[in-house]
Amino acid sequence: MQQTMHHSATTSTAPVPARRRGSRGVRPMRLARMMIAVLLAVVLPVQQALAISLIRDAETETFLRDISEPVFVAAGLNPQAVNTYIVNASSINAFVTGGQNVFMHTGTIQQAETPNEIIGVMAHETGHITGGHLSRSQEAVATATAPAIIGYLLGIGALFAGAGDAGLALITGGQTLAQRTFLSYSRTQEASADQAALDFLERTGQSGQGLVSFFDKLADQEALSERSQDPYVRTHPLSRERIAALENRVSLSPFKDAQDPKEWQERLELVKAKLHGFIDRPAVTFRRYPETDTSKPARYARAIAYYKIPNTDRAVQEMNALIADYPDNAYFHEFKGQILFESGRAAEAADAYAAAERLLPNQPLILVGLGQALLGTGEKAKVSEARATLERATQIERDYPTAFRLLAQAYADEGNTAMAALSTSEQYAAGGRLPEAKQWAERAKRELPQGSPAWQRADDISRIEKPRL
């Protein structure tokens, strides 16, 4: 899991589908992301001190994607066009920004009792997307201050570019604006999103009870001061009347008693255990999951807690026992690889990541972990395998700076300075650092065959202009 949890927890968890490249140069969407990302240079120094961050975790992202895709399809959205980001925050919140980008706090996942609750939240946020409710932010721009607008837009751009920490920090820097104007909805819009959510759930044969139970958890906060409320309450106006309307419609649904697949419930418990293990202090984790609890999630959480102490030997011992019982769980192998790599045992880590990759061959975060471990062995014979692995990762997920940084290292180790320069340029571009990206792109162009695909990619980056604010 990673904290933008590679704790492997870079935490990248869900595989990110490959996107089609444009017929000429850089894809239009990626070019737009890169142009937005370069705005970071304006205010990044001021915002870096803020601690809000994104989590990348293959297991968590994949789980959210799997349970949400049916809703996206029912809403008429292309699931591959909807991006879900995990915010490392204990509060309950979820919101949509920048088009089809859904942000969910870890607290929302940790406090969910069933997958249906999370699905209900995702369906509600999808209702805001299909209802065009984000267009009201244009009205907010007219009355907001320029610094607040810039901070908000820069944050979104940074998130698109892969600079998770900076992006969330920038958004948080204009927190009042984001919560009260850009990210807040009227009661009419909330009711509309509720009804849309229930429509989507019925089309997929799922119950709306999870959405009701989620709102029930928040209803009592309406009377609290804003400081004591979860952010979701501040941006999504709640009322007992609204909940009653939901309850009434759910009671009439033919799917009101539909249950989540058993597999989804089991996966939710594992994801919650992982999040608690990585986010909470080990002592808290051991209290939540005592040794007397021999369930799979409890064993997983304790292994992560031992890793955090750090007690590497005990953590590896716990993961070996889990893998012996559940050899087909790719994420168990992945986390074992992370433990071993971070304790300086790169060769063993590579074996663990390779086992995970065999089970999930197209998971970009697992591929990045494997490539990093192979490079970490220091064996020349492993460099070409690492380079090929990292090339696969960057083909699947094009906006992950870490993957390009490691790929540049692999090219450099092979003596391919031209491709190392291009990968470094892509790393900086994905992170929103335009001056460095352009510098390395020009260097790559001098060494690459003119007109080649690699040269054209470098040329695209070198031609990006810094937007005027």
GROMACS .gro file of C-alpha atoms in nm:
model
  469
    1MET     CA    1   0.000   0.000   0.000
    2GLN     CA    2   0.142   0.341  -0.082
    3GLN     CA    3   0.091   0.677   0.068
    4THR     CA    4   0.023   0.848  -0.244
    5MET     CA    5  -0.020   0.236   0.101
    6HIS     CA    6   0.359   0.118  -0.151
    7HIS     CA    7   0.335   0.017   0.167
    8SER     CA    8   0.288  -0.222  -0.150
    9ALA     CA    9   0.044  -0.050  -0.017
   10THR     CA   10   0.178   0.212  -0.246
   11THR     CA   11  -0.116   0.104  -0.221
   12SER     CA   12  -0.212   0.069  -0.578
   13THR     CA   13  -0.454  -0.177  -0.577
   14ALA     CA   14  -0.683  -0.201  -0.858
   15PRO     CA   15  -0.558  -0.263  -1.201
   16VAL     CA   16  -0.591   0.046  -1.409
   17PRO     CA   17  -0.718  -0.034  -1.758
   18ALA     CA   18  -0.505   0.065  -2.051
   19ARG     CA   19  -0.632   0.366  -2.239
   20ARG     CA   20  -0.611   0.400  -2.614
   21ARG     CA   21  -0.347   0.630  -2.746
   22GLY     CA   22  -0.438   0.897  -2.996
   23SER     CA   23  -0.338   0.846  -3.357
   24ARG     CA   24  -0.089   1.130  -3.333
   25GLY     CA   25   0.144   1.207  -3.044
   26VAL     CA   26   0.025   1.209  -2.687
   27ARG     CA   27  -0.339   1.120  -2.628
   28PRO     CA   28  -0.560   1.429  -2.593
   29MET     CA   29  -0.670   1.330  -2.242
   30ARG     CA   30  -0.319   1.275  -2.123
   31LEU     CA   31  -0.202   1.600  -2.279
   32ALA     CA   32  -0.481   1.781  -2.098
   33ARG     CA   33  -0.380   1.618  -1.772
   34MET     CA   34  -0.020   1.715  -1.823
   35MET     CA   35  -0.114   2.075  -1.901
   36ILE     CA   36  -0.325   2.097  -1.588
   37ALA     CA   37  -0.055   1.931  -1.383
   38VAL     CA   38   0.205   2.193  -1.465
   39LEU     CA   39   0.000   2.448  -1.274
   40LEU     CA   40   0.139   2.285  -0.961
   41ALA     CA   41   0.452   2.493  -0.986
   42VAL     CA   42   0.259   2.804  -0.887
   43VAL     CA   43   0.156   2.703  -0.537
   44LEU     CA   44   0.315   2.368  -0.460
   45PRO     CA   45   0.583   2.510  -0.228
   46VAL     CA   46   0.316   2.662  -0.005
   47GLN     CA   47   0.106   2.349   0.012
   48GLN     CA   48   0.362   2.071   0.056
   49ALA     CA   49   0.343   2.088   0.433
   50LEU     CA   50  -0.018   1.970   0.438
   51ALA     CA   51  -0.051   1.604   0.531
   52ILE     CA   52  -0.356   1.494   0.335
   53SER     CA   53  -0.267   1.218   0.091
   54LEU     CA   54  -0.400   0.958  -0.142
   55ILE     CA   55  -0.352   0.588  -0.096
   56ARG     CA   56  -0.263   0.356  -0.382
   57ASP     CA   57  -0.346  -0.003  -0.308
   58ALA     CA   58  -0.417  -0.272  -0.564
   59GLU     CA   59  -0.647  -0.471  -0.339
   60THR     CA   60  -0.861  -0.179  -0.227
   61GLU     CA   61  -0.883  -0.016  -0.569
   62THR     CA   62  -0.974  -0.346  -0.736
   63PHE     CA   63  -1.245  -0.413  -0.480
   64LEU     CA   64  -1.398  -0.068  -0.529
   65ARG     CA   65  -1.383  -0.106  -0.905
   66ASP     CA   66  -1.543  -0.451  -0.902
   67ILE     CA   67  -1.839  -0.351  -0.685
   68SER     CA   68  -1.890  -0.017  -0.863
   69GLU     CA   69  -1.868  -0.117  -1.228
   70PRO     CA   70  -2.224  -0.254  -1.250
   71VAL     CA   71  -2.354   0.081  -1.122
   72PHE     CA   72  -2.147   0.277  -1.373
   73VAL     CA   73  -2.276   0.059  -1.657
   74ALA     CA   74  -2.635   0.097  -1.536
   75ALA     CA   75  -2.582   0.475  -1.537
   76GLY     CA   76  -2.464   0.468  -1.897
   77LEU     CA   77  -2.103   0.550  -1.807
   78ASN     CA   78  -1.791   0.384  -1.940
   79PRO     CA   79  -1.636   0.224  -1.629
   80GLN     CA   80  -1.287   0.281  -1.768
   81ALA     CA   81  -1.359   0.653  -1.787
   82VAL     CA   82  -1.447   0.677  -1.417
   83ASN     CA   83  -1.147   0.719  -1.187
   84THR     CA   84  -1.175   0.629  -0.820
   85TYR     CA   85  -0.926   0.776  -0.572
   86ILE     CA   86  -0.880   0.672  -0.210
   87VAL     CA   87  -0.819   0.957   0.034
   88ASN     CA   88  -0.631   0.874   0.354
   89ALA     CA   89  -0.875   1.031   0.599
   90SER     CA   90  -1.064   0.872   0.888
   91SER     CA   91  -1.375   1.082   0.833
   92ILE     CA   92  -1.675   0.963   0.635
   93ASN     CA   93  -1.682   1.133   0.297
   94ALA     CA   94  -1.707   1.079  -0.077
   95PHE     CA   95  -1.725   1.337  -0.352
   96VAL     CA   96  -1.697   1.388  -0.725
   97THR     CA   97  -1.476   1.646  -0.896
   98GLY     CA   98  -1.334   1.726  -1.235
   99GLY     CA   99  -1.584   1.527  -1.436
  100GLN     CA  100  -1.591   1.154  -1.362
  101ASN     CA  101  -1.348   1.139  -1.071
  102VAL     CA  102  -1.477   0.989  -0.748
  103PHE     CA  103  -1.286   1.039  -0.422
  104MET     CA  104  -1.361   0.816  -0.123
  105HIS     CA  105  -1.221   0.855   0.227
  106THR     CA  106  -1.075   0.548   0.394
  107GLY     CA  107  -1.308   0.619   0.686
  108THR     CA  108  -1.607   0.551   0.462
  109ILE     CA  109  -1.470   0.207   0.379
  110GLN     CA  110  -1.359   0.128   0.733
  111GLN     CA  111  -1.698   0.215   0.881
  112ALA     CA  112  -1.901   0.030   0.617
  113GLU     CA  113  -2.066  -0.285   0.747
  114THR     CA  114  -2.154  -0.423   0.404
  115PRO     CA  115  -2.039  -0.372   0.045
  116ASN     CA  116  -2.392  -0.252  -0.026
  117GLU     CA  117  -2.328   0.060   0.183
  118ILE     CA  118  -2.026   0.151  -0.028
  119ILE     CA  119  -2.214   0.065  -0.346
  120GLY     CA  120  -2.496   0.293  -0.235
  121VAL     CA  121  -2.253   0.579  -0.182
  122MET     CA  122  -2.092   0.520  -0.521
  123ALA     CA  123  -2.438   0.507  -0.682
  124HIS     CA  124  -2.527   0.839  -0.518
  125GLU     CA  125  -2.207   1.005  -0.640
  126THR     CA  126  -2.274   0.859  -0.985
  127GLY     CA  127  -2.613   1.030  -0.967
  128HIS     CA  128  -2.434   1.362  -0.926
  129ILE     CA  129  -2.226   1.284  -1.236
  130THR     CA  130  -2.518   1.187  -1.458
  131GLY     CA  131  -2.729   1.471  -1.319
  132GLY     CA  132  -2.474   1.729  -1.427
  133HIS     CA  133  -2.462   1.870  -1.076
  134LEU     CA  134  -2.095   1.958  -1.103
  135SER     CA  135  -2.182   2.235  -1.347
  136ARG     CA  136  -2.289   2.447  -1.052
  137SER     CA  137  -1.921   2.494  -0.974
  138GLN     CA  138  -1.916   2.735  -1.267
  139GLU     CA  139  -2.146   2.960  -1.067
  140ALA     CA  140  -1.917   2.925  -0.767
  141VAL     CA  141  -1.624   3.045  -0.974
  142ALA     CA  142  -1.801   3.374  -1.033
  143THR     CA  143  -1.808   3.455  -0.662
  144ALA     CA  144  -1.496   3.279  -0.535
  145THR     CA  145  -1.162   3.449  -0.487
  146ALA     CA  146  -0.894   3.390  -0.747
  147PRO     CA  147  -0.649   3.220  -0.505
  148ALA     CA  148  -0.918   2.979  -0.391
  149ILE     CA  149  -1.014   2.892  -0.748
  150ILE     CA  150  -0.652   2.843  -0.845
  151GLY     CA  151  -0.585   2.625  -0.542
  152TYR     CA  152  -0.885   2.408  -0.616
  153LEU     CA  153  -0.808   2.365  -0.986
  154LEU     CA  154  -0.441   2.304  -0.918
  155GLY     CA  155  -0.533   2.034  -0.671
  156ILE     CA  156  -0.752   1.856  -0.923
  157GLY     CA  157  -0.482   1.888  -1.186
  158ALA     CA  158  -0.223   1.746  -0.951
  159LEU     CA  159  -0.442   1.450  -0.868
  160PHE     CA  160  -0.493   1.380  -1.238
  161ALA     CA  161  -0.119   1.402  -1.287
  162GLY     CA  162  -0.048   1.146  -1.017
  163ALA     CA  163   0.078   1.390  -0.755
  164GLY     CA  164  -0.158   1.268  -0.488
  165ASP     CA  165  -0.013   1.436  -0.182
  166ALA     CA  166   0.016   1.771  -0.354
  167GLY     CA  167  -0.326   1.751  -0.512
  168LEU     CA  168  -0.515   1.677  -0.195
  169ALA     CA  169  -0.311   1.938  -0.013
  170LEU     CA  170  -0.405   2.197  -0.271
  171ILE     CA  171  -0.770   2.110  -0.251
  172THR     CA  172  -0.754   2.121   0.126
  173GLY     CA  173  -0.578   2.456   0.113
  174GLY     CA  174  -0.902   2.597  -0.026
  175GLN     CA  175  -1.110   2.373   0.197
  176THR     CA  176  -1.381   2.625   0.276
  177LEU     CA  177  -1.439   2.697  -0.091
  178ALA     CA  178  -1.430   2.332  -0.186
  179GLN     CA  179  -1.680   2.230   0.079
  180ARG     CA  180  -1.916   2.525   0.061
  181THR     CA  181  -1.920   2.592  -0.311
  182PHE     CA  182  -1.744   2.356  -0.546
  183LEU     CA  183  -1.827   2.033  -0.366
  184SER     CA  184  -2.156   2.111  -0.197
  185TYR     CA  185  -2.495   2.037  -0.342
  186SER     CA  186  -2.843   2.175  -0.295
  187ARG     CA  187  -3.111   1.968  -0.127
  188THR     CA  188  -3.283   1.937  -0.465
  189GLN     CA  189  -2.968   1.796  -0.620
  190GLU     CA  190  -2.925   1.559  -0.328
  191ALA     CA  191  -3.278   1.426  -0.370
  192SER     CA  192  -3.218   1.388  -0.742
  193ALA     CA  193  -2.895   1.194  -0.683
  194ASP     CA  194  -3.075   0.973  -0.430
  195GLN     CA  195  -3.341   0.876  -0.681
  196ALA     CA  196  -3.085   0.821  -0.955
  197ALA     CA  197  -2.885   0.599  -0.719
  198LEU     CA  198  -3.189   0.386  -0.646
  199ASP     CA  199  -3.261   0.362  -1.019
  200PHE     CA  200  -2.908   0.235  -1.084
  201LEU     CA  201  -2.929  -0.014  -0.798
  202GLU     CA  202  -3.260  -0.153  -0.919
  203ARG     CA  203  -3.125  -0.192  -1.271
  204THR     CA  204  -2.844  -0.405  -1.128
  205GLY     CA  205  -3.074  -0.604  -0.901
  206GLN     CA  206  -2.925  -0.461  -0.582
  207SER     CA  207  -3.084  -0.330  -0.265
  208GLY     CA  208  -3.091   0.037  -0.173
  209GLN     CA  209  -3.082  -0.050   0.195
  210GLY     CA  210  -2.708   0.014   0.211
  211LEU     CA  211  -2.757   0.377   0.110
  212VAL     CA  212  -3.025   0.417   0.378
  213SER     CA  213  -2.808   0.263   0.650
  214PHE     CA  214  -2.514   0.480   0.544
  215PHE     CA  215  -2.722   0.796   0.576
  216ASP     CA  216  -2.862   0.674   0.908
  217LYS     CA  217  -2.508   0.678   1.044
  218LEU     CA  218  -2.475   1.044   0.951
  219ALA     CA  219  -2.825   1.173   1.025
  220ASP     CA  220  -2.760   1.255   1.389
  221GLN     CA  221  -2.471   1.482   1.289
  222GLU     CA  222  -2.702   1.744   1.143
  223ALA     CA  223  -2.739   1.902   1.486
  224LEU     CA  224  -2.364   1.910   1.551
  225SER     CA  225  -2.133   2.201   1.484
  226GLU     CA  226  -1.953   2.189   1.150
  227ARG     CA  227  -1.625   2.112   1.322
  228SER     CA  228  -1.777   1.796   1.470
  229GLN     CA  229  -1.944   1.678   1.151
  230ASP     CA  230  -1.803   1.439   0.896
  231PRO     CA  231  -1.729   1.622   0.569
  232TYR     CA  232  -2.000   1.430   0.389
  233VAL     CA  233  -2.267   1.596   0.601
  234ARG     CA  234  -2.132   1.942   0.521
  235THR     CA  235  -2.130   1.885   0.145
  236HIS     CA  236  -2.437   1.660   0.112
  237PRO     CA  237  -2.727   1.815   0.310
  238LEU     CA  238  -2.911   1.547   0.509
  239SER     CA  239  -3.250   1.549   0.673
  240ARG     CA  240  -3.482   1.300   0.834
  241GLU     CA  241  -3.734   1.375   0.558
  242ARG     CA  242  -3.481   1.283   0.293
  243ILE     CA  243  -3.397   0.956   0.466
  244ALA     CA  244  -3.768   0.879   0.506
  245ALA     CA  245  -3.818   0.928   0.132
  246LEU     CA  246  -3.535   0.686   0.065
  247GLU     CA  247  -3.672   0.431   0.309
  248ASN     CA  248  -4.014   0.449   0.147
  249ARG     CA  249  -3.884   0.384  -0.202
  250VAL     CA  250  -3.649   0.107  -0.090
  251SER     CA  251  -3.937  -0.066   0.089
  252LEU     CA  252  -4.125  -0.083  -0.243
  253SER     CA  253  -3.830  -0.220  -0.441
  254PRO     CA  254  -3.843  -0.585  -0.550
  255PHE     CA  255  -3.474  -0.601  -0.459
  256LYS     CA  256  -3.503  -0.457  -0.107
  257ASP     CA  257  -3.384  -0.784   0.051
  258ALA     CA  258  -3.114  -0.860  -0.206
  259GLN     CA  259  -2.787  -0.963  -0.042
  260ASP     CA  260  -2.431  -0.891  -0.143
  261PRO     CA  261  -2.234  -1.182  -0.286
  262LYS     CA  262  -2.052  -1.363  -0.006
  263GLU     CA  263  -1.723  -1.303  -0.185
  264TRP     CA  264  -1.775  -0.925  -0.174
  265GLN     CA  265  -1.836  -0.932   0.200
  266GLU     CA  266  -1.520  -1.136   0.253
  267ARG     CA  267  -1.319  -0.897   0.039
  268LEU     CA  268  -1.456  -0.596   0.226
  269GLU     CA  269  -1.344  -0.744   0.557
  270LEU     CA  270  -0.994  -0.801   0.418
  271VAL     CA  271  -0.976  -0.447   0.282
  272LYS     CA  272  -1.091  -0.304   0.614
  273ALA     CA  273  -0.833  -0.515   0.797
  274LYS     CA  274  -0.562  -0.392   0.562
  275LEU     CA  275  -0.660  -0.027   0.604
  276HIS     CA  276  -0.672  -0.060   0.982
  277GLY     CA  277  -0.338  -0.238   0.982
  278PHE     CA  278  -0.164   0.028   0.774
  279ILE     CA  279  -0.333   0.338   0.913
  280ASP     CA  280  -0.375   0.258   1.284
  281ARG     CA  281  -0.096   0.227   1.537
  282PRO     CA  282   0.006  -0.139   1.591
  283ALA     CA  283  -0.126  -0.132   1.949
  284VAL     CA  284  -0.467  -0.024   1.821
  285THR     CA  285  -0.463  -0.296   1.556
  286PHE     CA  286  -0.377  -0.564   1.811
  287ARG     CA  287  -0.667  -0.452   2.029
  288ARG     CA  288  -0.905  -0.453   1.735
  289TYR     CA  289  -0.780  -0.790   1.611
  290PRO     CA  290  -0.659  -0.985   1.918
  291GLU     CA  291  -0.465  -1.311   1.889
  292THR     CA  292  -0.781  -1.496   1.989
  293ASP     CA  293  -0.933  -1.389   1.657
  294THR     CA  294  -0.806  -1.642   1.405
  295SER     CA  295  -1.009  -1.517   1.109
  296LYS     CA  296  -0.837  -1.437   0.781
  297PRO     CA  297  -0.886  -1.057   0.816
  298ALA     CA  298  -0.753  -1.059   1.173
  299ARG     CA  299  -0.441  -1.253   1.076
  300TYR     CA  300  -0.387  -1.013   0.785
  301ALA     CA  301  -0.421  -0.704   1.005
  302ARG     CA  302  -0.181  -0.843   1.266
  303ALA     CA  303   0.078  -0.926   1.001
  304ILE     CA  304   0.064  -0.566   0.882
  305ALA     CA  305   0.093  -0.442   1.241
  306TYR     CA  306   0.405  -0.656   1.295
  307TYR     CA  307   0.547  -0.511   0.974
  308LYS     CA  308   0.489  -0.159   1.106
  309ILE     CA  309   0.657  -0.219   1.445
  310PRO     CA  310   0.883  -0.328   1.263
  311ASN     CA  311   0.909  -0.699   1.342
  312THR     CA  312   0.995  -0.825   0.996
  313ASP     CA  313   1.050  -1.189   1.089
  314ARG     CA  314   0.713  -1.215   1.262
  315ALA     CA  315   0.539  -1.033   0.976
  316VAL     CA  316   0.688  -1.272   0.720
  317GLN     CA  317   0.598  -1.566   0.942
  318GLU     CA  318   0.237  -1.451   0.959
  319MET     CA  319   0.219  -1.398   0.583
  320ASN     CA  320   0.375  -1.737   0.512
  321ALA     CA  321   0.103  -1.898   0.724
  322LEU     CA  322  -0.167  -1.706   0.538
  323ILE     CA  323  -0.020  -1.797   0.200
  324ALA     CA  324  -0.005  -2.163   0.301
  325ASP     CA  325  -0.377  -2.151   0.376
  326TYR     CA  326  -0.473  -1.921   0.085
  327PRO     CA  327  -0.211  -1.967  -0.190
  328ASP     CA  328  -0.428  -1.808  -0.460
  329ASN     CA  329  -0.455  -1.469  -0.290
  330ALA     CA  330  -0.230  -1.246  -0.500
  331TYR     CA  331  -0.238  -0.964  -0.247
  332PHE     CA  332  -0.092  -1.184   0.026
  333HIS     CA  333   0.206  -1.256  -0.199
  334GLU     CA  334   0.228  -0.887  -0.289
  335PHE     CA  335   0.240  -0.773   0.072
  336LYS     CA  336   0.499  -1.037   0.157
  337GLY     CA  337   0.705  -0.896  -0.129
  338GLN     CA  338   0.675  -0.548   0.016
  339ILE     CA  339   0.787  -0.661   0.360
  340LEU     CA  340   1.089  -0.840   0.216
  341PHE     CA  341   1.189  -0.558  -0.018
  342GLU     CA  342   1.171  -0.293   0.251
  343SER     CA  343   1.384  -0.510   0.479
  344GLY     CA  344   1.660  -0.536   0.218
  345ARG     CA  345   1.578  -0.884   0.089
  346ALA     CA  346   1.520  -0.791  -0.274
  347ALA     CA  347   1.572  -1.134  -0.430
  348GLU     CA  348   1.316  -1.295  -0.198
  349ALA     CA  349   1.085  -1.000  -0.258
  350ALA     CA  350   1.109  -1.055  -0.633
  351ASP     CA  351   1.000  -1.416  -0.588
  352ALA     CA  352   0.699  -1.305  -0.383
  353TYR     CA  353   0.600  -1.036  -0.632
  354ALA     CA  354   0.644  -1.285  -0.917
  355ALA     CA  355   0.398  -1.517  -0.744
  356ALA     CA  356   0.152  -1.229  -0.717
  357GLU     CA  357   0.207  -1.138  -1.082
  358ARG     CA  358   0.131  -1.493  -1.194
  359LEU     CA  359  -0.205  -1.466  -1.020
  360LEU     CA  360  -0.278  -1.109  -1.140
  361PRO     CA  361  -0.062  -1.058  -1.450
  362ASN     CA  362  -0.197  -0.716  -1.550
  363GLN     CA  363  -0.201  -0.539  -1.215
  364PRO     CA  364   0.023  -0.234  -1.265
  365LEU     CA  365   0.112  -0.185  -0.899
  366ILE     CA  366   0.217  -0.546  -0.863
  367LEU     CA  367   0.422  -0.510  -1.181
  368VAL     CA  368   0.590  -0.199  -1.039
  369GLY     CA  369   0.668  -0.385  -0.717
  370LEU     CA  370   0.817  -0.674  -0.914
  371GLY     CA  371   1.023  -0.444  -1.132
  372GLN     CA  372   1.153  -0.254  -0.831
  373ALA     CA  373   1.249  -0.576  -0.654
  374LEU     CA  374   1.429  -0.709  -0.961
  375LEU     CA  375   1.631  -0.388  -0.986
  376GLY     CA  376   1.698  -0.405  -0.614
  377THR     CA  377   1.878  -0.737  -0.647
  378GLY     CA  378   2.167  -0.558  -0.815
  379GLU     CA  379   2.202  -0.849  -1.057
  380LYS     CA  380   2.275  -0.744  -1.415
  381ALA     CA  381   2.091  -1.050  -1.540
  382LYS     CA  382   1.771  -0.919  -1.381
  383VAL     CA  383   1.779  -0.573  -1.540
  384SER     CA  384   1.622  -0.666  -1.873
  385GLU     CA  385   1.343  -0.853  -1.696
  386ALA     CA  386   1.287  -0.552  -1.471
  387ARG     CA  387   1.278  -0.318  -1.771
  388ALA     CA  388   1.027  -0.535  -1.956
  389THR     CA  389   0.811  -0.562  -1.645
  390LEU     CA  390   0.812  -0.186  -1.588
  391GLU     CA  391   0.735  -0.122  -1.955
  392ARG     CA  392   0.424  -0.337  -1.912
  393ALA     CA  393   0.328  -0.138  -1.603
  394THR     CA  394   0.361   0.198  -1.779
  395GLN     CA  395   0.164   0.074  -2.078
  396ILE     CA  396  -0.125  -0.015  -1.848
  397GLU     CA  397  -0.105   0.294  -1.626
  398ARG     CA  398   0.047   0.595  -1.798
  399ASP     CA  399   0.021   0.848  -1.518
  400TYR     CA  400   0.220   0.688  -1.235
  401PRO     CA  401   0.548   0.877  -1.176
  402THR     CA  402   0.708   0.600  -0.968
  403ALA     CA  403   0.676   0.352  -1.253
  404PHE     CA  404   0.854   0.587  -1.494
  405ARG     CA  405   1.126   0.664  -1.238
  406LEU     CA  406   1.204   0.295  -1.201
  407LEU     CA  407   1.185   0.241  -1.576
  408ALA     CA  408   1.438   0.520  -1.625
  409GLN     CA  409   1.666   0.343  -1.378
  410ALA     CA  410   1.632   0.017  -1.571
  411TYR     CA  411   1.713   0.185  -1.902
  412ALA     CA  412   2.013   0.357  -1.744
  413ASP     CA  413   2.138   0.026  -1.606
  414GLU     CA  414   2.118  -0.113  -1.960
  415GLY     CA  415   2.311   0.184  -2.095
  416ASN     CA  416   2.015   0.318  -2.293
  417THR     CA  417   2.054   0.682  -2.197
  418ALA     CA  418   1.804   0.805  -2.457
  419MET     CA  419   1.514   0.600  -2.322
  420ALA     CA  420   1.627   0.673  -1.967
  421ALA     CA  421   1.595   1.044  -2.046
  422LEU     CA  422   1.251   0.997  -2.202
  423SER     CA  423   1.127   0.796  -1.903
  424THR     CA  424   1.258   1.063  -1.667
  425SER     CA  425   1.073   1.323  -1.872
  426GLU     CA  426   0.753   1.118  -1.847
  427GLN     CA  427   0.807   1.084  -1.472
  428TYR     CA  428   0.823   1.461  -1.426
  429ALA     CA  429   0.534   1.523  -1.664
  430ALA     CA  430   0.313   1.278  -1.476
  431GLY     CA  431   0.406   1.457  -1.154
  432GLY     CA  432   0.326   1.802  -1.288
  433ARG     CA  433   0.685   1.929  -1.295
  434LEU     CA  434   0.692   2.084  -1.641
  435PRO     CA  435   1.035   2.253  -1.643
  436GLU     CA  436   1.212   1.929  -1.555
  437ALA     CA  437   0.990   1.731  -1.794
  438LYS     CA  438   1.076   1.963  -2.085
  439GLN     CA  439   1.446   1.961  -1.998
  440TRP     CA  440   1.464   1.582  -2.005
  441ALA     CA  441   1.245   1.564  -2.316
  442GLU     CA  442   1.489   1.786  -2.507
  443ARG     CA  443   1.775   1.569  -2.390
  444ALA     CA  444   1.590   1.258  -2.508
  445LYS     CA  445   1.518   1.415  -2.849
  446ARG     CA  446   1.888   1.477  -2.905
  447GLU     CA  447   1.963   1.108  -2.860
  448LEU     CA  448   1.656   0.941  -3.013
  449PRO     CA  449   1.609   0.878  -3.389
  450GLN     CA  450   1.412   1.176  -3.519
  451GLY     CA  451   1.055   1.084  -3.606
  452SER     CA  452   1.055   0.760  -3.408
  453PRO     CA  453   0.760   0.695  -3.171
  454ALA     CA  454   0.983   0.764  -2.870
  455TRP     CA  455   1.110   1.088  -3.026
  456GLN     CA  456   0.751   1.196  -3.094
  457ARG     CA  457   0.656   1.136  -2.729
  458ALA     CA  458   0.949   1.348  -2.619
  459ASP     CA  459   0.852   1.617  -2.869
  460ASP     CA  460   0.495   1.622  -2.735
  461ILE     CA  461   0.622   1.688  -2.384
  462SER     CA  462   0.870   1.953  -2.496
  463ARG     CA  463   0.591   2.146  -2.669
  464ILE     CA  464   0.361   2.175  -2.368
  465GLU     CA  465   0.319   2.538  -2.274
  466LYS     CA  466   0.266   2.658  -1.919
  467PRO     CA  467  -0.093   2.786  -1.890
  468ARG     CA  468  -0.146   3.151  -1.808
  469LEU     CA  469  -0.333   3.210  -1.482
   0.00000   0.00000   0.00000
